[in-house]
Coordinates of C-alpha atoms in Angstrom, one line a residue:
M44 CA -7.3 -20.0 25.3
K45 CA -4.2 -18.1 24.1
V46 CA -4.1 -16.6 20.7
V47 CA -1.0 -15.2 18.9
L48 CA -1.5 -13.0 15.8
I49 CA 1.6 -12.4 13.7
E50 CA 2.4 -10.0 10.8
W51 CA 5.6 -11.3 9.1
R52 CA 7.5 -9.1 6.7
A53 CA 10.8 -9.9 5.0
T54 CA 12.4 -6.5 5.5
K55 CA 12.3 -3.9 8.2
S56 CA 10.5 -0.7 7.1
I57 CA 11.3 2.9 8.1
Q58 CA 7.7 3.6 9.2
Q59 CA 6.7 0.3 10.7
W60 CA 3.0 0.8 9.8
G61 CA 0.7 -1.5 11.7
T62 CA -1.4 -4.3 10.3
L63 CA -5.0 -3.1 10.7
G64 CA -6.7 -6.5 10.0
L65 CA -4.9 -8.1 12.9
Q66 CA -5.3 -5.1 15.1
Y67 CA -9.1 -5.1 14.6
I68 CA -9.3 -8.9 15.3
T69 CA -7.1 -8.5 18.4
S70 CA -9.6 -6.0 19.9
A71 CA -12.6 -8.2 18.9
L72 CA -11.1 -11.2 20.7
R73 CA -10.0 -9.3 23.8
A74 CA -13.6 -8.0 24.1
E75 CA -14.7 -11.6 24.5
G76 CA -12.0 -12.4 27.1
Y77 CA -9.3 -14.0 25.0
A78 CA -5.6 -13.5 25.8
V79 CA -4.1 -12.2 22.6
K80 CA -0.5 -11.5 21.7
L81 CA -0.1 -9.3 18.6
M82 CA 3.3 -9.1 17.0
L83 CA 4.9 -7.5 14.0
L84 CA 8.0 -9.4 12.9
E85 CA 10.0 -7.4 10.3
G86 CA 13.3 -8.6 9.0
W87 CA 13.3 -11.8 11.2
D88 CA 14.4 -15.1 9.7
V89 CA 12.1 -18.1 9.7
H90 CA 13.7 -19.9 12.7
E91 CA 13.8 -16.8 14.9
S92 CA 10.1 -16.1 14.0
Y93 CA 8.7 -19.5 14.9
K94 CA 10.7 -19.7 18.1
M95 CA 9.4 -16.3 19.2
I96 CA 5.8 -17.4 18.4
L97 CA 6.1 -20.6 20.4
E98 CA 7.6 -18.7 23.4
N99 CA 4.1 -17.4 23.9
T100 CA 2.7 -21.0 24.2
P101 CA -0.3 -20.3 21.9
D102 CA -3.3 -22.5 21.4
L103 CA -4.0 -20.7 18.2
V104 CA -1.7 -18.9 15.8
G105 CA -3.1 -16.5 13.1
I106 CA -0.8 -15.3 10.3
P107 CA -1.8 -13.5 7.1
I108 CA -0.5 -14.8 3.8
Y109 CA 0.7 -12.6 0.9
A110 CA 1.9 -13.6 -2.5
E111 CA 5.4 -12.1 -2.0
T112 CA 6.0 -13.9 1.3
N113 CA 3.9 -17.1 1.1
D114 CA 6.9 -19.4 0.9
K115 CA 8.4 -18.1 4.1
I116 CA 5.1 -18.1 5.9
Y117 CA 4.6 -21.7 4.8
E118 CA 8.0 -22.6 6.4
I119 CA 7.0 -20.9 9.6
T120 CA 3.7 -22.8 9.9
K121 CA 5.5 -26.1 9.2
L122 CA 8.0 -25.5 12.0
I123 CA 5.3 -24.6 14.4
K124 CA 3.3 -27.8 13.7
Q125 CA 6.4 -30.0 13.8
K126 CA 7.2 -28.6 17.3
N127 CA 3.7 -28.6 18.5
K128 CA 1.1 -30.5 16.4
D129 CA -1.8 -29.4 18.6
T130 CA -1.4 -25.7 17.9
I131 CA -4.2 -24.6 15.6
I132 CA -3.0 -22.3 12.7
F133 CA -5.3 -20.1 10.7
T134 CA -4.8 -17.4 8.1
G135 CA -6.9 -14.7 6.4
G136 CA -6.7 -11.5 4.5
H137 CA -7.2 -10.6 0.8
T138 CA -4.9 -13.3 -0.6
A139 CA -6.4 -16.0 1.6
S140 CA -9.9 -14.9 0.6
L141 CA -9.0 -15.3 -3.0
Y142 CA -7.1 -18.6 -2.7
A143 CA -8.5 -20.4 0.3
A144 CA -8.8 -23.9 -1.2
K145 CA -5.4 -23.5 -3.0
I146 CA -3.7 -22.6 0.3
M147 CA -5.2 -25.5 2.2
L148 CA -4.2 -28.0 -0.5
E149 CA -0.7 -26.7 -0.7
N150 CA -0.1 -26.3 3.0
K151 CA -1.3 -29.1 5.2
Y152 CA -0.1 -27.2 8.3
I153 CA -2.8 -24.6 8.0
D154 CA -6.0 -25.7 9.7
I155 CA -8.4 -22.9 8.9
V156 CA -8.7 -20.1 6.3
C157 CA -10.9 -17.1 7.2
R158 CA -12.4 -15.4 4.2
G159 CA -13.6 -11.8 4.1
E160 CA -13.9 -9.6 7.2
G161 CA -12.3 -11.3 10.2
E162 CA -13.8 -9.7 13.4
E163 CA -16.9 -11.8 13.7
T164 CA -15.6 -14.9 11.9
V165 CA -12.5 -15.3 14.1
T166 CA -14.4 -14.6 17.3
E167 CA -17.0 -17.2 16.5
M168 CA -14.3 -19.6 15.4
C169 CA -12.5 -19.2 18.7
Q170 CA -15.7 -19.7 20.7
T171 CA -16.5 -22.8 18.8
L172 CA -13.0 -24.3 19.3
Y173 CA -13.0 -23.3 23.0
R174 CA -16.3 -25.2 23.5
G175 CA -15.0 -28.2 21.6
N176 CA -17.7 -28.0 19.0
S177 CA -17.6 -28.7 15.3
L178 CA -16.6 -25.8 13.0
G179 CA -19.3 -26.9 10.5
D180 CA -21.7 -24.0 11.4
C181 CA -19.0 -21.3 11.6
K182 CA -19.6 -19.0 8.5
G183 CA -16.8 -17.5 6.5
I184 CA -14.2 -20.3 6.8
F185 CA -12.5 -23.2 5.1
Y186 CA -11.4 -25.8 7.6
R187 CA -9.7 -29.2 7.7
E188 CA -10.9 -32.4 9.4
G189 CA -8.4 -35.2 8.7
S190 CA -7.8 -35.3 5.0
I191 CA -11.0 -33.5 4.1
I192 CA -11.3 -29.7 3.5
Y193 CA -14.7 -28.2 4.1
K194 CA -16.0 -24.8 2.8
N195 CA -18.7 -23.2 4.9
D196 CA -21.2 -20.5 3.9
D197 CA -20.0 -17.0 3.4
R198 CA -20.5 -14.5 6.2
K199 CA -22.5 -11.3 5.6
L200 CA -20.6 -8.1 5.7
I201 CA -20.7 -5.9 8.8
K202 CA -23.2 -3.2 8.1
D203 CA -22.4 -0.7 10.8
L204 CA -18.7 -0.1 11.1
D205 CA -19.2 2.2 14.1
T206 CA -20.0 -0.9 16.1
I207 CA -16.5 -2.4 15.6
Y208 CA -14.0 -1.9 18.4
D209 CA -11.0 0.4 17.7
P210 CA -7.9 -1.5 16.5
A211 CA -5.5 -2.6 19.2
I212 CA -2.6 -0.2 19.8
D213 CA 0.0 -2.8 20.8
L214 CA 2.3 -2.1 17.9
L215 CA 2.1 1.6 18.6
E216 CA 3.1 0.9 22.2
D217 CA 6.1 -1.0 20.9
S218 CA 7.4 1.9 18.8
P219 CA 10.7 3.4 19.9
K220 CA 10.2 5.8 22.9
D221 CA 12.8 8.3 21.6
N222 CA 11.1 8.6 18.2
P223 CA 8.9 11.8 18.1
N224 CA 6.7 10.3 15.3
L225 CA 4.0 7.7 15.4
F226 CA 2.8 6.1 12.1
V227 CA -0.8 5.2 12.4
S228 CA -3.0 3.5 9.8
V229 CA -6.7 4.4 10.0
S230 CA -9.6 2.8 8.0
T231 CA -12.6 5.0 7.7
S232 CA -14.5 2.7 5.3
R233 CA -14.6 -0.7 3.6
G234 CA -15.3 -1.4 0.0
C235 CA -14.7 0.5 -3.2
L236 CA -17.2 1.9 -5.7
G237 CA -14.7 1.8 -8.6
R238 CA -15.0 -0.9 -11.3
C239 CA -11.5 -1.2 -12.6
E240 CA -11.0 -4.3 -14.8
F241 CA -8.0 -5.6 -13.0
C242 CA -9.1 -5.1 -9.3
V243 CA -10.2 -7.9 -6.9
E244 CA -11.8 -5.5 -4.4
H245 CA -15.2 -6.7 -5.5
R246 CA -14.5 -10.1 -4.1
V247 CA -14.6 -8.8 -0.5
S248 CA -16.9 -5.8 -0.9
K249 CA -19.8 -7.4 -2.7
W250 CA -22.9 -9.1 -1.2
D251 CA -25.7 -10.7 -3.1
G252 CA -24.1 -9.5 -6.4
K253 CA -24.0 -5.9 -5.4
L254 CA -21.1 -3.7 -4.6
E255 CA -21.2 -2.7 -0.9
W256 CA -19.5 0.4 0.5
R257 CA -19.7 1.1 4.2
G258 CA -18.3 4.1 6.0
R259 CA -17.7 5.0 9.6
S260 CA -19.2 8.2 10.9
P261 CA -16.8 11.2 11.0
E262 CA -17.4 11.4 14.8
N263 CA -16.4 7.7 15.2
I264 CA -13.2 8.3 13.2
L265 CA -12.2 11.4 15.1
N266 CA -12.8 9.5 18.4
E267 CA -10.3 6.8 17.4
I268 CA -7.7 9.5 16.4
Q269 CA -8.3 11.4 19.6
N270 CA -7.8 8.3 21.7
V271 CA -4.5 7.6 20.1
K272 CA -3.4 11.2 20.6
N273 CA -4.4 11.1 24.2
R274 CA -2.4 7.9 24.7
F275 CA 0.7 9.4 23.0
P276 CA 0.4 13.2 23.7
D277 CA 4.0 13.9 22.9
K278 CA 4.1 12.2 19.6
R279 CA 3.5 13.6 16.1
L280 CA 0.7 11.5 14.6
I281 CA 1.3 10.6 10.9
I282 CA -1.9 9.1 9.7
R283 CA -2.4 7.0 6.6
F284 CA -6.0 6.7 5.7
V285 CA -6.1 3.3 4.0
D286 CA -9.5 3.5 2.3
G287 CA -9.7 2.4 -1.4
A288 CA -10.9 5.9 -2.2
F289 CA -11.2 8.4 0.6
E290 CA -14.0 10.3 -1.1
D291 CA -16.4 7.4 -1.5
P292 CA -19.4 7.5 -1.6
F293 CA -19.8 11.2 -2.2
P294 CA -17.2 12.2 -4.8
K295 CA -19.2 15.3 -5.7
N296 CA -20.2 16.9 -2.5
K297 CA -17.7 15.1 -0.3
S298 CA -19.9 15.6 2.8
R299 CA -18.2 12.9 4.8
I300 CA -14.7 14.4 4.2
K301 CA -16.0 17.9 5.0
R302 CA -17.6 16.9 8.2
L303 CA -14.4 15.0 9.3
M304 CA -12.2 18.1 8.5
D305 CA -14.6 20.3 10.5
L306 CA -14.3 18.0 13.5
I307 CA -10.5 17.9 13.2
E308 CA -10.3 21.7 13.0
K309 CA -12.5 22.1 16.1
S310 CA -10.5 19.6 18.1
N311 CA -7.3 21.5 17.5
L312 CA -5.5 18.2 16.7
K313 CA -2.1 18.6 15.0
L314 CA -1.9 15.9 12.4
S315 CA -0.1 14.9 9.3
F316 CA -2.2 12.7 7.0
S317 CA -2.4 11.1 3.6
F318 CA -5.0 9.2 1.6
L319 CA -5.8 7.3 -1.6
T320 CA -8.1 8.7 -4.1
R321 CA -9.5 8.6 -7.7
A322 CA -8.6 11.3 -10.2
E323 CA -12.1 11.9 -11.5
S324 CA -13.4 12.8 -8.0
W325 CA -11.7 16.2 -7.7
K326 CA -12.8 19.3 -9.6
D327 CA -12.3 23.0 -9.6
Y328 CA -15.0 23.5 -6.9
D329 CA -12.9 21.5 -4.5
R330 CA -10.1 24.1 -4.2
D331 CA -11.3 25.5 -0.9
L332 CA -11.6 22.0 0.6
I333 CA -8.1 21.0 -0.5
K334 CA -6.7 24.3 0.9
K335 CA -8.4 23.5 4.2
M336 CA -7.1 19.9 4.3
R337 CA -3.6 21.2 3.6
K338 CA -3.9 23.6 6.6
L339 CA -5.0 20.7 8.8
G340 CA -2.0 18.5 7.8
L341 CA -2.7 16.8 4.4
F342 CA 0.8 16.1 3.0
S343 CA 0.2 13.6 0.2
V344 CA -2.4 11.9 -1.9
S345 CA -1.9 8.7 -3.9
V346 CA -3.8 8.5 -7.2
G347 CA -4.5 5.4 -9.3
F348 CA -3.7 7.0 -12.7
E349 CA -2.5 3.7 -14.1
S350 CA -1.7 5.1 -17.5
G351 CA -1.1 8.2 -19.6
S352 CA -3.0 6.8 -22.5
S353 CA -6.7 7.5 -23.0
E354 CA -7.2 4.2 -24.8
T355 CA -5.6 2.3 -21.9
L356 CA -7.8 4.0 -19.4
K357 CA -10.9 2.9 -21.3
L358 CA -9.6 -0.7 -21.6
L359 CA -8.9 -0.8 -17.8
G360 CA -12.4 0.4 -16.9
K361 CA -11.1 3.7 -15.4
R362 CA -13.7 6.4 -15.1
A363 CA -11.0 9.1 -15.2
T364 CA -10.0 10.8 -18.4
M365 CA -6.6 12.3 -19.1
D366 CA -8.2 15.7 -18.4
D367 CA -9.1 14.4 -14.9
N368 CA -5.6 13.0 -14.4
N369 CA -4.0 16.4 -15.3
L370 CA -6.5 18.4 -13.2
V371 CA -6.0 16.4 -10.0
C372 CA -2.2 17.0 -10.2
E373 CA -2.8 20.8 -10.5
L374 CA -5.3 21.0 -7.7
F375 CA -3.2 19.3 -5.1
R376 CA 0.1 20.7 -6.1
E377 CA -1.2 24.2 -6.0
E378 CA -1.3 23.7 -2.2
Q379 CA 2.2 22.0 -2.1
I380 CA 0.6 18.6 -1.5
L381 CA 2.7 15.8 -2.9
V382 CA 0.9 13.6 -5.5
Y383 CA 2.0 10.0 -5.8
A384 CA 1.2 8.1 -9.0
F385 CA 0.2 4.5 -9.3
I386 CA 1.2 3.6 -12.8
M387 CA 1.0 0.3 -14.7
M388 CA 3.3 0.9 -17.6
F389 CA 2.7 -2.5 -19.0
Q390 CA -0.6 -4.5 -19.4
P391 CA -1.4 -7.4 -21.7
Y392 CA -2.9 -5.2 -24.4
S393 CA -0.4 -2.3 -24.3
K394 CA 0.8 -0.9 -27.6
L395 CA 4.0 1.0 -28.2
D396 CA 2.0 4.2 -28.6
D397 CA 0.5 3.7 -25.1
L398 CA 4.0 3.5 -23.7
Y399 CA 5.1 6.7 -25.4
K400 CA 2.0 8.5 -24.1
T401 CA 2.5 7.3 -20.5
A402 CA 6.2 8.2 -20.6
K403 CA 5.2 11.7 -21.7
F404 CA 2.6 11.9 -18.9
L405 CA 5.2 10.9 -16.3
K406 CA 7.7 13.5 -17.5
N407 CA 5.2 16.4 -17.9
R408 CA 3.6 15.7 -14.5
N409 CA 6.9 15.2 -12.6
F410 CA 6.3 11.5 -11.9
A411 CA 9.3 10.4 -13.8
V412 CA 11.7 10.2 -10.9
R413 CA 10.4 6.9 -9.4
P414 CA 11.8 3.9 -11.2
E415 CA 8.9 1.7 -10.4
N416 CA 6.7 3.9 -12.6
W417 CA 8.8 2.8 -15.6
T418 CA 8.9 -0.9 -14.8
H419 CA 5.6 -1.9 -13.2
A420 CA 3.4 -4.4 -15.0
M421 CA -0.2 -5.3 -14.3
Y422 CA -0.8 -8.2 -11.9
I423 CA -3.6 -10.4 -13.1
Y424 CA -5.8 -12.1 -10.5
P425 CA -8.5 -14.6 -11.0
D426 CA -12.2 -13.6 -11.3
T427 CA -11.4 -10.2 -12.8
P428 CA -12.6 -9.0 -16.2
I429 CA -9.1 -8.6 -17.5
Y430 CA -8.3 -12.2 -16.5
R431 CA -11.4 -13.5 -18.4
R432 CA -10.5 -11.5 -21.4
A433 CA -6.8 -12.6 -21.4
S434 CA -7.9 -16.2 -20.9
E435 CA -10.3 -16.0 -23.9
D436 CA -7.6 -14.5 -26.0
G437 CA -5.2 -17.4 -25.0
I438 CA -2.4 -15.1 -23.7
I439 CA -2.3 -16.5 -20.1
T440 CA 0.9 -18.6 -19.7
G441 CA 0.5 -19.8 -16.2
T442 CA 1.1 -18.4 -12.7
D443 CA 4.1 -16.7 -11.1
K444 CA 6.4 -18.4 -8.6
S445 CA 3.9 -17.8 -5.7
G446 CA 1.1 -19.4 -7.8
F447 CA -1.2 -16.5 -6.8
M448 CA -0.9 -14.2 -9.9
Y449 CA -1.2 -15.0 -13.5
Q450 CA 1.5 -14.4 -16.1
Y451 CA 0.8 -13.5 -19.7
N452 CA 2.3 -12.7 -23.0
F453 CA 1.8 -9.3 -24.5
C454 CA -0.3 -9.1 -27.6
D455 CA 2.2 -6.7 -29.2
D456 CA 5.7 -8.3 -29.7
K457 CA 7.3 -4.9 -29.6
V458 CA 5.9 -4.2 -26.1
Q459 CA 7.1 -7.6 -25.0
N460 CA 10.7 -6.6 -26.1
V461 CA 10.5 -3.4 -24.1
F462 CA 9.1 -5.2 -21.1
N463 CA 12.0 -7.7 -21.2
V464 CA 14.6 -5.0 -21.0
M465 CA 12.7 -3.1 -18.3
S466 CA 12.5 -6.3 -16.2
I467 CA 16.3 -6.5 -16.2
I468 CA 16.6 -2.8 -15.3
A469 CA 14.1 -3.2 -12.4
K470 CA 16.3 -5.7 -10.7
S471 CA 19.5 -3.6 -11.0
K472 CA 21.3 -2.4 -7.8
G473 CA 21.2 1.2 -9.0
V474 CA 17.4 1.1 -9.4
N475 CA 16.7 -0.5 -6.0
R476 CA 19.1 1.8 -4.2
F477 CA 17.8 4.9 -5.9
Q478 CA 14.1 3.9 -5.2
S479 CA 14.9 3.4 -1.5
N480 CA 16.7 6.8 -1.3
I481 CA 14.0 8.7 -3.1
D482 CA 11.2 7.2 -1.0
K483 CA 13.0 8.2 2.2
I484 CA 13.8 11.7 1.1
M485 CA 10.4 12.5 -0.4
Q486 CA 8.8 11.4 2.9
E487 CA 11.1 13.8 4.7
Q488 CA 10.1 16.6 2.3
E489 CA 6.4 16.1 2.6
L490 CA 6.3 15.7 6.4
V491 CA 8.6 18.4 7.4
S492 CA 6.9 20.9 5.1
T493 CA 3.7 20.1 6.9
W494 CA 5.2 20.3 10.4
L495 CA 6.7 23.7 9.6
M496 CA 3.1 25.0 9.4
Q497 CA 2.2 23.5 12.8
E498 CA 5.3 23.6 15.0
W499 CA 6.9 26.9 15.8
E500 CA 10.0 25.1 17.3
L501 CA 10.8 23.8 13.9
Q502 CA 11.2 27.3 12.4
V503 CA 14.9 27.1 13.4
I504 CA 15.5 24.7 10.5
K505 CA 13.4 26.5 8.0
E506 CA 16.3 27.8 5.9
I507 CA 18.2 24.5 6.2
F508 CA 15.1 22.7 4.9
A509 CA 14.6 25.1 2.1
N510 CA 18.2 24.6 0.9
F511 CA 17.8 20.8 1.2
N512 CA 14.6 21.0 -0.8
E513 CA 16.2 23.0 -3.6
Q514 CA 19.1 20.5 -3.9
V515 CA 16.8 17.5 -3.9
E516 CA 14.4 19.0 -6.4
Y517 CA 17.3 19.5 -8.8
I518 CA 18.2 15.8 -8.5
I519 CA 14.6 14.7 -8.9
Q520 CA 14.2 16.7 -12.1
S521 CA 17.5 15.5 -13.5
A522 CA 16.9 11.8 -12.5
G523 CA 13.4 12.0 -14.0
D524 CA 14.6 13.5 -17.3
T525 CA 17.4 10.9 -17.5
Q526 CA 15.0 7.9 -17.0
Y527 CA 12.6 9.4 -19.6
E528 CA 15.3 9.8 -22.2
I529 CA 16.6 6.3 -21.7
F530 CA 13.1 4.8 -21.8
V531 CA 12.2 6.7 -25.0
G532 CA 15.5 5.6 -26.4
I533 CA 14.4 2.0 -25.8
L534 CA 11.0 2.6 -27.4
N535 CA 12.7 4.1 -30.5
A536 CA 15.1 1.2 -30.7
V537 CA 12.3 -1.3 -30.6
R538 CA 10.3 0.7 -33.1
D539 CA 13.3 0.7 -35.5
N540 CA 14.2 -2.9 -34.8
K541 CA 17.6 -1.9 -33.4
L542 CA 17.1 -3.0 -29.7
K543 CA 19.4 -6.0 -29.8
E544 CA 22.5 -4.0 -30.6
R545 CA 21.7 -1.3 -28.0
E546 CA 20.1 -3.3 -25.2
I547 CA 23.1 -3.7 -22.9
D548 CA 24.0 -0.1 -23.3
Y549 CA 20.5 1.0 -22.2
I550 CA 20.6 -1.3 -19.2
N551 CA 24.0 -0.1 -18.1
Q552 CA 23.1 3.6 -18.6
W553 CA 20.0 3.3 -16.4
D554 CA 21.9 1.5 -13.6
K555 CA 25.0 3.7 -13.6
R556 CA 23.2 7.0 -13.8
L557 CA 20.9 6.1 -10.9
I558 CA 23.9 5.1 -8.8
R559 CA 25.4 8.5 -9.4
F560 CA 22.2 10.2 -8.5
S561 CA 22.0 8.0 -5.3
D562 CA 25.5 9.0 -4.3
R563 CA 24.5 12.7 -4.6
L564 CA 21.2 12.2 -2.7
E565 CA 22.9 10.4 0.1
Q566 CA 25.5 13.2 0.5
I567 CA 22.7 15.9 0.4
Y568 CA 20.6 14.0 3.0
L569 CA 23.6 13.4 5.3
N570 CA 24.6 17.1 5.3
Y571 CA 21.0 18.1 5.9
K572 CA 20.6 15.7 8.9
M573 CA 23.9 16.9 10.4
K574 CA 22.7 20.5 10.2
V575 CA 19.3 19.7 11.6
G576 CA 21.0 17.7 14.4
R577 CA 23.1 20.7 15.4
K578 CA 19.9 22.6 15.9
R579 CA 18.8 19.8 18.3
V580 CA 15.8 19.0 16.1
R581 CA 14.5 15.5 15.3
T582 CA 12.4 15.0 12.2
I583 CA 12.2 11.4 10.9

């Protein structure tokens, strides 16, 4: 039985990160003797995609569904079925787990939805289909028989993650041979012990009403990394640890992190790595650990700050205080580790004062440069505390275009007016171009600064890189200050009931100024790359 697993993305990314869920399922199926083709299709149109899939003559096609791409994936499944009605199509992942029945009702071309963890579920599903048996006893799925959709019992979570096969490396094998870098996603755990009011993680990390966190042993994690390095000895490994919070379940003593760092140090592996974390988990006593992680290749951490308002943090169920948020910035930046901020500027219960406070936090902590921090609004998913509260308060207005996320009115009309303006700004060409440029350049900064500590051959570009950094930092500071000033201007205009007469001017200012900053960044980056190229050095 031939299985084709597809990750479809609308645009081509710089890094081409893999898709861990499908990579794990690929390994699980191959261990049972199935022929599996794993493909990442980035920037392909619908017709090219379905033709490429069918060239592999699959018996089964697995393709995850996401809110932002569901319409295109629905088209692909339709074309596959119209060409070959006997091909069985299944889907899975977070979105599918949340909306299994909805997906099957909307899309008659999808035969099976796998909910929760996929390794055991997909393997049993394939075994059942291969034997020609009914899917009625296969746990963890919704499936279709004729016009009837059935829901089977849920499958228990995998207790010991060390027993799972390492994810397949097909997509790493497909990376360009002349690229010295390899972007690798690594999952060291499953589940999250946070209790944020807006998050749906509890839907896939809870069993029998209890939150479940499961972690791999540090030895098992290192073994996976070492195997990748052995397969690609000449590549720089850029590892993204994708755990919901890297420090769980020991935020105080961090024994698991410390053990993993000790193993990496003893192995003499040269790595660059990043992770996700919670602000309240890091204290003054972690300074030595952070210093060690920087030495071993930590280049960035992403923190779910969400807001610069203490009142909003409490409303969202965040354990972190503003003191925690400020401290975590200081601790990592002391070691020149880049801190990324996840910010929800807008949520249903935002007040104008919350927006002022968050704006000040972004400026004071140097997060003001990224436009998405000024424009992002909370997504509301079903079966979350914030959804239940918003429903009871009557502010849910329906779903978005995808039908997967709920839209809402803001309780404060003034906040609604600010959001309306920022929604227009978010779609401007200047914002999107600048966001793309700043993402690319900040990645260059964080990775090259790490490699300079590990690779003597890169010392020939040290002065070039320092000059590049200095120029970029000036733009980052200027662009952040500009966005802060315009945003506060919008808040003041709303507060004083003068937005209508100034709205167009604010929108045009934001767009035009970011275009100018983008022009300058592109010039700086091009000059830097030319100088680096003359030294016969390849960075990213």
